[in-house]
CSV table of C-alpha atoms and ligand atoms in Angstrom, one decimal:
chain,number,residue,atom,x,y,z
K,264,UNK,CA,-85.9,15.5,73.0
K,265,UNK,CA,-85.9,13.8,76.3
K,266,UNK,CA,-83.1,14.0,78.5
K,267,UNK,CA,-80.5,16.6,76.1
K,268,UNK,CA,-80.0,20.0,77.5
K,269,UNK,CA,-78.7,21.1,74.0
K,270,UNK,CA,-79.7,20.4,70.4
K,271,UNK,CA,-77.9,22.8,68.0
K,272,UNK,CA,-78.5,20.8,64.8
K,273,UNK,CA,-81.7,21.3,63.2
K,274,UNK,CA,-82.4,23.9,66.3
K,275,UNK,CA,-82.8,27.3,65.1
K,276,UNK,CA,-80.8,29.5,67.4
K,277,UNK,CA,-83.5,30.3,69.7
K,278,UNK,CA,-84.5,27.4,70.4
K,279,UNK,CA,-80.6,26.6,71.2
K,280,UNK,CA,-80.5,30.1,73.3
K,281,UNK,CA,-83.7,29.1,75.0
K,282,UNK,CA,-81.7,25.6,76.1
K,283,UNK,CA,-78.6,27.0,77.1
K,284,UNK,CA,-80.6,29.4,79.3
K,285,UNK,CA,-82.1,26.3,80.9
K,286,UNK,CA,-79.3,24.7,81.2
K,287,UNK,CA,-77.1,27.3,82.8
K,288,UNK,CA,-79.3,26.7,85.7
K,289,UNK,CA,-78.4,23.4,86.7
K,290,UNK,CA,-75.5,23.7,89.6
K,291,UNK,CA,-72.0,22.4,88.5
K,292,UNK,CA,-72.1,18.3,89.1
K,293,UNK,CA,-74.8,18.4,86.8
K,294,UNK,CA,-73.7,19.6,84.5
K,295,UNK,CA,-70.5,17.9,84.1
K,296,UNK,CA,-72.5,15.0,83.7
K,297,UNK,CA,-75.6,16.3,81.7
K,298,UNK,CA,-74.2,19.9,79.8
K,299,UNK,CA,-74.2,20.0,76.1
K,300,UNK,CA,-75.6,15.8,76.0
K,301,UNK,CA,-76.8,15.8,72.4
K,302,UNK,CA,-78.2,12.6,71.0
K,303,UNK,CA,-78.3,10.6,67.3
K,304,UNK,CA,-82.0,8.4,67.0
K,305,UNK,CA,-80.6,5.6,68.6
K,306,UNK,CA,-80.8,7.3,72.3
K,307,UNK,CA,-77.5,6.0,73.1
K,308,UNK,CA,-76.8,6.9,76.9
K,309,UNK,CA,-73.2,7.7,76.7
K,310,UNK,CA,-72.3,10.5,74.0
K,311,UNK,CA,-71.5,9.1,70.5
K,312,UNK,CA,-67.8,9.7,69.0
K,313,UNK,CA,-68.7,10.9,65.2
K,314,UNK,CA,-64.8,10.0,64.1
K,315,UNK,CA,-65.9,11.1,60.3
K,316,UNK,CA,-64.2,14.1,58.8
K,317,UNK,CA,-67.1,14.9,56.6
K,318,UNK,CA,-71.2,15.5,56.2
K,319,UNK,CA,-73.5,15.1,53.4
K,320,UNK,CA,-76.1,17.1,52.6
K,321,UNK,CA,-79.7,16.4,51.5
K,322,UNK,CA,-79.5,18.4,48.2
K,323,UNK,CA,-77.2,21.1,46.6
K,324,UNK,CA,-79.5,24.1,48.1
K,325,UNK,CA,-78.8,22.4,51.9
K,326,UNK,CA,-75.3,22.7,50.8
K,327,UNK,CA,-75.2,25.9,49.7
K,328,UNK,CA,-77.3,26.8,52.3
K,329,UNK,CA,-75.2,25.6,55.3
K,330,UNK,CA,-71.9,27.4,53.3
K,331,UNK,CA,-73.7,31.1,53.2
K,332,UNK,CA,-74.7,30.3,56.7
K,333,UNK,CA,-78.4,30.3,56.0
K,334,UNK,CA,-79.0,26.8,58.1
K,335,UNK,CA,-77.0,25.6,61.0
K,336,UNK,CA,-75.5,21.7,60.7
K,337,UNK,CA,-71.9,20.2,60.3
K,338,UNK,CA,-69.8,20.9,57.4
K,339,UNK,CA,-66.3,19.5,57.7
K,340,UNK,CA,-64.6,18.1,61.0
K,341,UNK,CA,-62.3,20.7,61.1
K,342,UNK,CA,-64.9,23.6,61.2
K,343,UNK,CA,-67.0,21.8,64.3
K,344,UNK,CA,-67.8,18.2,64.5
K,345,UNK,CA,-70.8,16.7,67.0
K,346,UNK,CA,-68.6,15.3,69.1
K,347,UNK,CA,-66.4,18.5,70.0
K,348,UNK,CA,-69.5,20.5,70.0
K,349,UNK,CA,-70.9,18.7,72.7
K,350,UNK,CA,-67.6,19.0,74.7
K,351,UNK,CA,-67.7,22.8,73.8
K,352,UNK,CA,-71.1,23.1,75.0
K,353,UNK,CA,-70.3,21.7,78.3
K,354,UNK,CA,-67.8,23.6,78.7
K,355,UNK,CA,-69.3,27.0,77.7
K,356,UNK,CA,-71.7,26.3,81.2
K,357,UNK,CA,-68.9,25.2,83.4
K,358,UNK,CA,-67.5,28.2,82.4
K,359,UNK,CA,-69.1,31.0,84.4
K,360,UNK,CA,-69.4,34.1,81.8
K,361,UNK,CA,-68.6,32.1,78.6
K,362,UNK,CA,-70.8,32.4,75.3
K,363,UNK,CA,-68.6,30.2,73.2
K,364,UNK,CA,-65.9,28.2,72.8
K,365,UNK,CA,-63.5,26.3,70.3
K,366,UNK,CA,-62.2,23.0,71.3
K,367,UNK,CA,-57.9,22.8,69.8
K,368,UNK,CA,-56.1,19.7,69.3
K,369,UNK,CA,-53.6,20.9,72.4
K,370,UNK,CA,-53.3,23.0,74.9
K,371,UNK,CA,-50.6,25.4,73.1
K,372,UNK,CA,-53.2,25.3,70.4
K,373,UNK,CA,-55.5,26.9,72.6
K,374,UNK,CA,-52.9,29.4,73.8
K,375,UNK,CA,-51.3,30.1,70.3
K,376,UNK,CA,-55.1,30.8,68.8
K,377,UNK,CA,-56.3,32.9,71.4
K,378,UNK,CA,-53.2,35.4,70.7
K,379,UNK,CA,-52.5,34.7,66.9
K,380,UNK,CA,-56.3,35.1,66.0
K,381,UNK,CA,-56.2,39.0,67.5
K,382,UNK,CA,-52.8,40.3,67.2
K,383,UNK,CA,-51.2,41.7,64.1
K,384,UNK,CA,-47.8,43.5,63.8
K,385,UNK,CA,-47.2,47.3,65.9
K,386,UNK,CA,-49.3,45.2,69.4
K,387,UNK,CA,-48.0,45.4,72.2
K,388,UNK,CA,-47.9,42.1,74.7
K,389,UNK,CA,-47.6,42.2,78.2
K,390,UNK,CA,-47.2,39.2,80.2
K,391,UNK,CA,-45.2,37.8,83.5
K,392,UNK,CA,-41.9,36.3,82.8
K,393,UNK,CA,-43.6,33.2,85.0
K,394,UNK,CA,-45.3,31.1,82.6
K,395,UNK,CA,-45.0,27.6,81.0
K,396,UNK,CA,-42.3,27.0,79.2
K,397,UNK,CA,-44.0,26.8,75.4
K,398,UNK,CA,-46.0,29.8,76.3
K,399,UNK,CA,-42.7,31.7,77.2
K,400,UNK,CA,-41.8,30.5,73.6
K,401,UNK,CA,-44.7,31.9,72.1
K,402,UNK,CA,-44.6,35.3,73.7
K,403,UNK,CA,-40.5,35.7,73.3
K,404,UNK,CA,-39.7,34.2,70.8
K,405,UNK,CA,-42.5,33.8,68.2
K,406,UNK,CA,-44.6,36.9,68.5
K,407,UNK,CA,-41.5,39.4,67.6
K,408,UNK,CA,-40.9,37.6,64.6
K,409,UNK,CA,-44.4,38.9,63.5
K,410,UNK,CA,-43.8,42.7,64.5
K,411,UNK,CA,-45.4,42.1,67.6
K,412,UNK,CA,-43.5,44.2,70.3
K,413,UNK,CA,-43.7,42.6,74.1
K,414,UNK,CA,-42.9,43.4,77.8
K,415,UNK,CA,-42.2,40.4,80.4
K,416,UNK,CA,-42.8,41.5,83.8
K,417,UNK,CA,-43.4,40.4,87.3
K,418,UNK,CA,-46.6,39.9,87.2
K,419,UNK,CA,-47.6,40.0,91.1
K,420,UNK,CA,-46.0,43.3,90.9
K,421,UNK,CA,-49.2,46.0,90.2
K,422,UNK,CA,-47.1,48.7,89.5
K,423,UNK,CA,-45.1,47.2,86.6
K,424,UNK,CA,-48.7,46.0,85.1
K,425,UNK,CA,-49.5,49.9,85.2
K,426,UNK,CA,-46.4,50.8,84.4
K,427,UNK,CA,-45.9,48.0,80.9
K,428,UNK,CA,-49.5,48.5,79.9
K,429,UNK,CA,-49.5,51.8,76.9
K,430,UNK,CA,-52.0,52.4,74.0
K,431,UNK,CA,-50.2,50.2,72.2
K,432,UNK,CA,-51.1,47.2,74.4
K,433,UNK,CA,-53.7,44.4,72.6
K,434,UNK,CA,-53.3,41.9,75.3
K,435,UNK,CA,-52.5,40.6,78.3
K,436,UNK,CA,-51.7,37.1,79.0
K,437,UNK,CA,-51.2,35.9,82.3
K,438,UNK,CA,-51.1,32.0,84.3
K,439,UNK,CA,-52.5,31.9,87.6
K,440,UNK,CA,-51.1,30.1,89.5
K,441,UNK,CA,-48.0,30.2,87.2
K,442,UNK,CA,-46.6,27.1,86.5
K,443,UNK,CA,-44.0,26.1,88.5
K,444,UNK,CA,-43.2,28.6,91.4
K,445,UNK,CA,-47.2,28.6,91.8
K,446,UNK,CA,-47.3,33.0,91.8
K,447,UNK,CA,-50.7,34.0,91.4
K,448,UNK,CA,-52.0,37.0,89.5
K,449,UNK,CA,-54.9,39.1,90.5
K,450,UNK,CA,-56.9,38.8,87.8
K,451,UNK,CA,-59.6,41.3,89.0
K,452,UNK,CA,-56.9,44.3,89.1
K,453,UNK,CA,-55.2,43.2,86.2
K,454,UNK,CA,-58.4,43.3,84.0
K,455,UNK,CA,-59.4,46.9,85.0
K,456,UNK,CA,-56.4,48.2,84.0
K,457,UNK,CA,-55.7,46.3,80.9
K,458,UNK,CA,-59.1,47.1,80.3
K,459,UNK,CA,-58.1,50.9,80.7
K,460,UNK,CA,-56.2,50.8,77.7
K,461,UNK,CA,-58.6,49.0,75.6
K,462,UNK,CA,-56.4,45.5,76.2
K,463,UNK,CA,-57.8,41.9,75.9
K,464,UNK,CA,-57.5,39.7,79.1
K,465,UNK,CA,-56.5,36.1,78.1
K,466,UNK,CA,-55.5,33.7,81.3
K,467,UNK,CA,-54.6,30.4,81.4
K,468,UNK,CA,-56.7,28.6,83.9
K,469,UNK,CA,-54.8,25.4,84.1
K,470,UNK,CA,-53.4,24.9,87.4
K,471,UNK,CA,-56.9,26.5,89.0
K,472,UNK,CA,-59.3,24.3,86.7
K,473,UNK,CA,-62.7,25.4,85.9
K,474,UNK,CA,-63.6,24.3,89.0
K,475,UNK,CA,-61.9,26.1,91.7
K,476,UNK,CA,-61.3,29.7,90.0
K,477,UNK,CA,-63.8,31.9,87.3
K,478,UNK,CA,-61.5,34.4,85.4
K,479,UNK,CA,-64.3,35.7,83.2
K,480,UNK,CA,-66.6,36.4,86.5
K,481,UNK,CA,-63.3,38.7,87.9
K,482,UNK,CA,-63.4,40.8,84.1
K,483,UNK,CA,-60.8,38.4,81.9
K,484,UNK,CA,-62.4,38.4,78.3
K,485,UNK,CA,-60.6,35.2,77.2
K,486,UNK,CA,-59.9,31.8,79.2
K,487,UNK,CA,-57.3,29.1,78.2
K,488,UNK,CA,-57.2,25.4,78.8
K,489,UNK,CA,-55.0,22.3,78.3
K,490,UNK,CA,-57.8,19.8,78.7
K,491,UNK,CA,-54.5,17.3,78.7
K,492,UNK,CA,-54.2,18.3,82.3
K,493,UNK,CA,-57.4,18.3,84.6
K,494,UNK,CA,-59.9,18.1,82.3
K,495,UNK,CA,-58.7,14.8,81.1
K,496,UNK,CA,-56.8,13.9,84.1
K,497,UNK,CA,-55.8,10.3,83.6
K,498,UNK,CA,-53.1,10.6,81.2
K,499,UNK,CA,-55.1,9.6,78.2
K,500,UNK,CA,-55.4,12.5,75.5
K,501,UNK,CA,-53.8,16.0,74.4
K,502,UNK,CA,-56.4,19.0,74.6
K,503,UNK,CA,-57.7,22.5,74.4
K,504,UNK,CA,-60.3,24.8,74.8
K,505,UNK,CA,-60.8,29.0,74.2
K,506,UNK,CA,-64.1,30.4,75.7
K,507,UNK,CA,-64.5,34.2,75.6
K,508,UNK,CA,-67.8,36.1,74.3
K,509,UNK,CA,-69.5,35.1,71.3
K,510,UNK,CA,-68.1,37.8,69.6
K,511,UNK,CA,-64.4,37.1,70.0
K,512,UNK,CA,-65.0,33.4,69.6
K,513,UNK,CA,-67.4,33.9,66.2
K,514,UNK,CA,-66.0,36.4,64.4
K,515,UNK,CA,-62.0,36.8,65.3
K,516,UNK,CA,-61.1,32.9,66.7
K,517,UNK,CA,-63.6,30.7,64.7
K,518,UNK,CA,-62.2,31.9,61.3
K,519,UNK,CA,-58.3,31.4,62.4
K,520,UNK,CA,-58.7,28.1,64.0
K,521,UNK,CA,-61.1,27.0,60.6
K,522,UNK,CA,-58.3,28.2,58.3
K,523,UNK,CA,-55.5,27.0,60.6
K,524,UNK,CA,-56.9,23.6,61.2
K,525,UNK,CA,-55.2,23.0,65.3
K,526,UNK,CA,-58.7,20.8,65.1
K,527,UNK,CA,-59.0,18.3,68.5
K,528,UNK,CA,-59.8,14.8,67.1
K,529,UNK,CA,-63.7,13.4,68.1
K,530,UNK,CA,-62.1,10.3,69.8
K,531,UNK,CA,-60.0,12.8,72.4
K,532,UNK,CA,-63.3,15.2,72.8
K,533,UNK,CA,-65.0,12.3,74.1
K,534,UNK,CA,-62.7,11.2,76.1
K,535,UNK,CA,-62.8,15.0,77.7
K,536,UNK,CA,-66.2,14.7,78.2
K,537,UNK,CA,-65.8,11.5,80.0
K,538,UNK,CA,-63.2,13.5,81.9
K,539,UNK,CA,-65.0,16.0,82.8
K,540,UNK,CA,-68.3,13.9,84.1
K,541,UNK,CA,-65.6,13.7,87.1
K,542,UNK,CA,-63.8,16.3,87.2
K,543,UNK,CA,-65.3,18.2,90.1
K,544,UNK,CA,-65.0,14.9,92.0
K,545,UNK,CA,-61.3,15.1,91.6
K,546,UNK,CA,-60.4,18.3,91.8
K,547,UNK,CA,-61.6,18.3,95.3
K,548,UNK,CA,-60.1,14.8,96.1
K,549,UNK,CA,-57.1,16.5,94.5
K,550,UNK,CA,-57.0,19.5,96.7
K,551,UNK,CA,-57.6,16.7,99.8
K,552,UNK,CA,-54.8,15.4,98.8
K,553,UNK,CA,-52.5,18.1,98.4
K,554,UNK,CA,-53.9,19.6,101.5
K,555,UNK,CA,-52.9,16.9,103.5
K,556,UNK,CA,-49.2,16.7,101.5
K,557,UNK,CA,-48.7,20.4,102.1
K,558,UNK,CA,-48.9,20.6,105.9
K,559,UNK,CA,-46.6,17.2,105.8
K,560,UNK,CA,-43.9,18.6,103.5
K,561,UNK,CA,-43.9,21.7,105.3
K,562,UNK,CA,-43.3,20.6,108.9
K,563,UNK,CA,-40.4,18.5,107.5
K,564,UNK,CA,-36.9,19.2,108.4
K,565,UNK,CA,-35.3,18.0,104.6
K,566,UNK,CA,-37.7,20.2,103.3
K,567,UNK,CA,-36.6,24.1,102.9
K,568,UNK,CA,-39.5,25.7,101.7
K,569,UNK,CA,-43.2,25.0,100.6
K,570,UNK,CA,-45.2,26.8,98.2
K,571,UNK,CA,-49.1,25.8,97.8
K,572,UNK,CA,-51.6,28.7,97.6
K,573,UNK,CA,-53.3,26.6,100.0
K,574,UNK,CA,-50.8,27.6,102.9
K,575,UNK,CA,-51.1,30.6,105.0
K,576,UNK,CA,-47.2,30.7,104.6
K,577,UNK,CA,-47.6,31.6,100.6
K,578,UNK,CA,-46.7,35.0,100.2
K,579,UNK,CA,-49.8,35.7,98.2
K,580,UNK,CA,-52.4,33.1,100.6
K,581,UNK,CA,-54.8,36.0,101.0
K,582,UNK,CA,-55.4,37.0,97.2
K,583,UNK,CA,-55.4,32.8,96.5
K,584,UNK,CA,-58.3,32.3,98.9
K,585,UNK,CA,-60.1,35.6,97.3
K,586,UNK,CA,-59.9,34.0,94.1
K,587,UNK,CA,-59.9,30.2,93.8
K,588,UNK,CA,-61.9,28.5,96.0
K,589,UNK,CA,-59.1,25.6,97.3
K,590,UNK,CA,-55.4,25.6,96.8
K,591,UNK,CA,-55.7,23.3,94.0
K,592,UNK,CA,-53.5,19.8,93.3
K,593,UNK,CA,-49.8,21.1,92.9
K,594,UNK,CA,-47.1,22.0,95.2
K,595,UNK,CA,-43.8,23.5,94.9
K,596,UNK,CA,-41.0,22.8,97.5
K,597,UNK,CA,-37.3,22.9,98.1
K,598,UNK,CA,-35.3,20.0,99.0
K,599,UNK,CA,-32.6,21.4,101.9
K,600,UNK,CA,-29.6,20.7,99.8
K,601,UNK,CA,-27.9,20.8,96.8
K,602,UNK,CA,-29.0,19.3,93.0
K,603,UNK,CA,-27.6,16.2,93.9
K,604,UNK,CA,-29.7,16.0,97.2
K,605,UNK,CA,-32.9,16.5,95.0
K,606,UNK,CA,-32.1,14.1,92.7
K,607,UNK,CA,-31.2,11.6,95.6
K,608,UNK,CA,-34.5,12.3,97.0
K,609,UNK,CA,-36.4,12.1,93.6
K,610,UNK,CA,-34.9,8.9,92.7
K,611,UNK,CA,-35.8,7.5,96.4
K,612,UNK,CA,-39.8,7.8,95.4
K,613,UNK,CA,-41.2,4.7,94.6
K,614,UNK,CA,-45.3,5.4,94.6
K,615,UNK,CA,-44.4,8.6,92.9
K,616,UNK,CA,-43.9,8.8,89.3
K,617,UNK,CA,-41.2,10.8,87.8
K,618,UNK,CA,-43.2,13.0,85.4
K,619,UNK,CA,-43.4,16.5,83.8
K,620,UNK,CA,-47.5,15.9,83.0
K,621,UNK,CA,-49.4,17.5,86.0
K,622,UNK,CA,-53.4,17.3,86.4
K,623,UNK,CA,-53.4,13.5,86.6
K,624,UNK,CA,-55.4,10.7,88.6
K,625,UNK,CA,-51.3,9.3,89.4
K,626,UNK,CA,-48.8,12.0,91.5
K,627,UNK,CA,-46.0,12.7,89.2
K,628,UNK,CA,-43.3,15.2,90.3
K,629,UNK,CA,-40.8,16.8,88.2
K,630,UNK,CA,-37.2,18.8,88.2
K,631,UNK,CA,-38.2,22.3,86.4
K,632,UNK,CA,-35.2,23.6,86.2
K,633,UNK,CA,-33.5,20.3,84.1
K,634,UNK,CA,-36.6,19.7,82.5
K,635,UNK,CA,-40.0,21.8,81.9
K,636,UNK,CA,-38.0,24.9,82.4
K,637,UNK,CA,-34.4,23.5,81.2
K,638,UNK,CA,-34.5,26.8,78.3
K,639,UNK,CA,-35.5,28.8,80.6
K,640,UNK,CA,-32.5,31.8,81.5
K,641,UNK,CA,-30.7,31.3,84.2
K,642,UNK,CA,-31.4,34.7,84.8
K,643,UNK,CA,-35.0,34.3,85.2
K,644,UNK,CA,-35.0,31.2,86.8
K,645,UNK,CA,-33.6,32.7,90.2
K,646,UNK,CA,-36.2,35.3,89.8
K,647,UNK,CA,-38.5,32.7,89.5
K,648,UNK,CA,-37.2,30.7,92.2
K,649,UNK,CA,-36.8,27.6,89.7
K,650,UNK,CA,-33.8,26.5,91.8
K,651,UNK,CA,-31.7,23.4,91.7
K,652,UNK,CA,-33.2,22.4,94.5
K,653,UNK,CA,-37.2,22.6,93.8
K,654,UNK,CA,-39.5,20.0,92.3
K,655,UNK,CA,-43.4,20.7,91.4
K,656,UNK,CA,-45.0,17.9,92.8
K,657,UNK,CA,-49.0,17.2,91.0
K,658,UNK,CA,-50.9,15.7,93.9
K,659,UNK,CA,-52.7,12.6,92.5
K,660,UNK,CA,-55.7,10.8,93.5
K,661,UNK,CA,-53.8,7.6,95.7
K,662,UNK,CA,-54.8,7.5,99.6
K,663,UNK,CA,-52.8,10.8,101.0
K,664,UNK,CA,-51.2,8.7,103.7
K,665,UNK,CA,-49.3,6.7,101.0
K,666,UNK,CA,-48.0,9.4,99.3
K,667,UNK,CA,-47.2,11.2,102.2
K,668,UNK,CA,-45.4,7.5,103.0
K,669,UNK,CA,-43.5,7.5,99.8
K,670,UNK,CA,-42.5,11.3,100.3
K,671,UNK,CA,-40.8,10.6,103.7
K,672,UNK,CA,-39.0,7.7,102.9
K,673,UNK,CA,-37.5,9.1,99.9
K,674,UNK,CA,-36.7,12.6,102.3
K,675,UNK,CA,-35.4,10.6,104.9
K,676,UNK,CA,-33.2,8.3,102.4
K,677,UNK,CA,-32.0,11.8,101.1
K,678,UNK,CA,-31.5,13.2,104.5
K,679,UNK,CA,-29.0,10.1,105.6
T,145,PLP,C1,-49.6,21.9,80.0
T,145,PLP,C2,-49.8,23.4,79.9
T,145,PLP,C3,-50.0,24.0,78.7
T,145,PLP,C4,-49.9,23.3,77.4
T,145,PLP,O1,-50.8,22.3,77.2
T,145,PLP,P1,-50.6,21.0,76.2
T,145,PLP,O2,-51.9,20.3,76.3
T,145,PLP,O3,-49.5,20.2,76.8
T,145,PLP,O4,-50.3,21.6,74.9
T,145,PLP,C5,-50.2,25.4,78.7
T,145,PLP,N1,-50.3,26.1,79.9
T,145,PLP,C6,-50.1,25.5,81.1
T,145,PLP,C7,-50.2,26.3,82.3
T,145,PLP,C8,-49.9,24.1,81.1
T,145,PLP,O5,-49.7,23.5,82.3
């Protein structure tokens, strides 16, 4: 078929290997445009949102055929649909080291199956106490009900990776950067010594993006999206994806998510793939942007302290240029003041929107500590440095000069 990189239906599965192989060669742009295309016999150029639920099949021996798993085709929406297979696909060769993937209906979908599919009660869990608030939830307070026994640690910290890590330990699951003090984990040195005890590596890519950072190519074995965020990026849908090797994804997530049913609807996967024809456009325009905001916000005098992994002044710039490849979209900072400064200053934005989404085409900034992170221990928090005064700002795709505009008006307002 003229101009698709993949055909799975109908394909037998060399045929499909032989077309993934050819299309893994294509460099990045292309295929965020092109990857996993797959089209019906009307040639339509933009890929076709199958919204059905079911198939048919062409006689009872097809049906029992495709059930035994004898001939590859659709079954039931909620196993794999076209639509999310073509956003899988695409994904899988964005992804450098994926062999699979399942598309979820959110991005703590995508989290809770790439745990809940592997663990079972008498695991051990080890993860830094820095980490979105639902996947906090998940790993404090959800995963003990189940016999599942975890350590929360600070997760820059090597030693207390060596020292939390035991026999015990089925996996790891770590944010880099974390989400919102921006900490970043070295996932190359974490997988060898998870990897030591026989430990599965999941991260959550999110704030990197598939675009500026490669967890599988530095030894994770599982990578995490919410498509909400980047992938989409313009506000529109709720997403997820899993990738890891075809064995993990075939025989230990496929089942749990098919019996489970987190399935993403067609309509959203096709607006992902729309999303992600652009998204190495705007993750770079994004990391312009932020670039440009950074150095602003941090020679301002209302401003206390800055944290992008962009900035020489992060305390962890060195291992953030080893492994991402820009700073990415999001910034941290402290207003110099109190919580009623901050707020002064946030509700002095006008370009701005006041926001806890992040990843999106329109700057939004948000209050972690009364919001994202509002259940959060106060405890933790300081060690976090979620402070009263710190917002996370998500560096949209306006001109930088306006934004940089809107940011010293409202620190200026604040500051008088
Ligand atoms: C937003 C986010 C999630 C959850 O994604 P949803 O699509 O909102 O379910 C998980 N991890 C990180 C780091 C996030 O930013």
């Amino acid at each position: 078929m003229v101009g698709v990189f993949l055909c799975l239906e109908g394909d037998d599965m060399t045929d499909r290997k032989a077309a993934q192989g050819s299309a893994k060669e294509y460099r990045t742009a292309t295929k965020l445009v092109r990857g996993g295309t797959r089209r019906s016999q009307f040639n339509e150029t933009s890929e076709a949102i199958y919204i059905n639920s079911g198939f048919v099949y062409d006689s009872a021996e097809q049906a029992a055929g495709r059930f035994k798993g004898e001939n590859e085709g659709f079954i039931y929406s909620r196993y794999a649909n076209p639509t999310l297979s073509m956003f899988e696909e695409r994904m899988i060769l964005l992804e450098e080291g994926a062999e699979a993937a399942r598309a979820t209906a959110s991005g703590m979908a995508a989290v809770n199956g790439a745990l809940m599919s592997q663990l079972k009660a008498g695991d051990h869990v080890v993860a830094p106490k820095a980490l979105f608030g639902s996947c906090l939830y998940i790993i404090e307070t959800i995963l003990p009900r189940f016999g599942i026994n975890i350590t929360l640690i600070d997760g820059t910290d090597i030693d207390q990776w060596k020292n939390a890590l035991t026999e015990k330990t089925a996996c790891v699951f770590f944010e880099t950067p974390s989400n919102p003090s921006l900490e970043i984990m070295d996932i190359a040195a974490i997988s060898d010594l998870a990897h030591k005890v026989g430990a599965k590596v999941i991260v959550d890519n999110v704030f990197a993006t598939p675009v500026l950072q490669h967890p599988l190519s530095l030894g994770a074995d599982i990578v995490v999206y919410s498509a909400t965020k980047h992938i989409d990026g313009q506000g529109r849908c709720l997403g997820g994806i899993i990738l890891g090797s075809e064995e993990f994804v075939e025989d230990t997530l496929a089942p749990y998510l098919k019996h489970t049913g987190p399935a993403l609807s067609p309509f959203n996967a096709w607006t992902l793939l729309k999303g992600l024809e652009t998204l190495d456009l705007r993750v770079q325009k994004h990391c312009d942007n932020a670039e440009k905001v950074a150095a602003f916000l941090a020679s301002h005098p209302a401003v206390a302290k800055v944290i992008y992994p962009g900035l020489e002044s992060h305390p962890q710039h060195a291992l953030a240029k080893a492994q991402m490849s820009r700073g990415g979209s999001l910034i941290a900072f402290e207003i110099a003041g109190n919580q009623e400064d901050t707020f002064a200053f946030i509700n002095g934005l006008s370009l701005i929107d006041i926001s806890n989404n992040l990843g999106d085409a329109k700057s939004l900034l948000t209050h972690p500590t009364t919001t994202t992170h509002s259940s959060v221990s106060d405890a933790t928090k300081l060690e976090l440095g979620i402070t009263e005064s710190m917002v996370r700002l998500s560096v949209g795709l306006e001109d930088a000069d306006d934004l940089i505009d809107d940011l010293g008006y409202a620190l200026n307002r604040k500051a008088g």
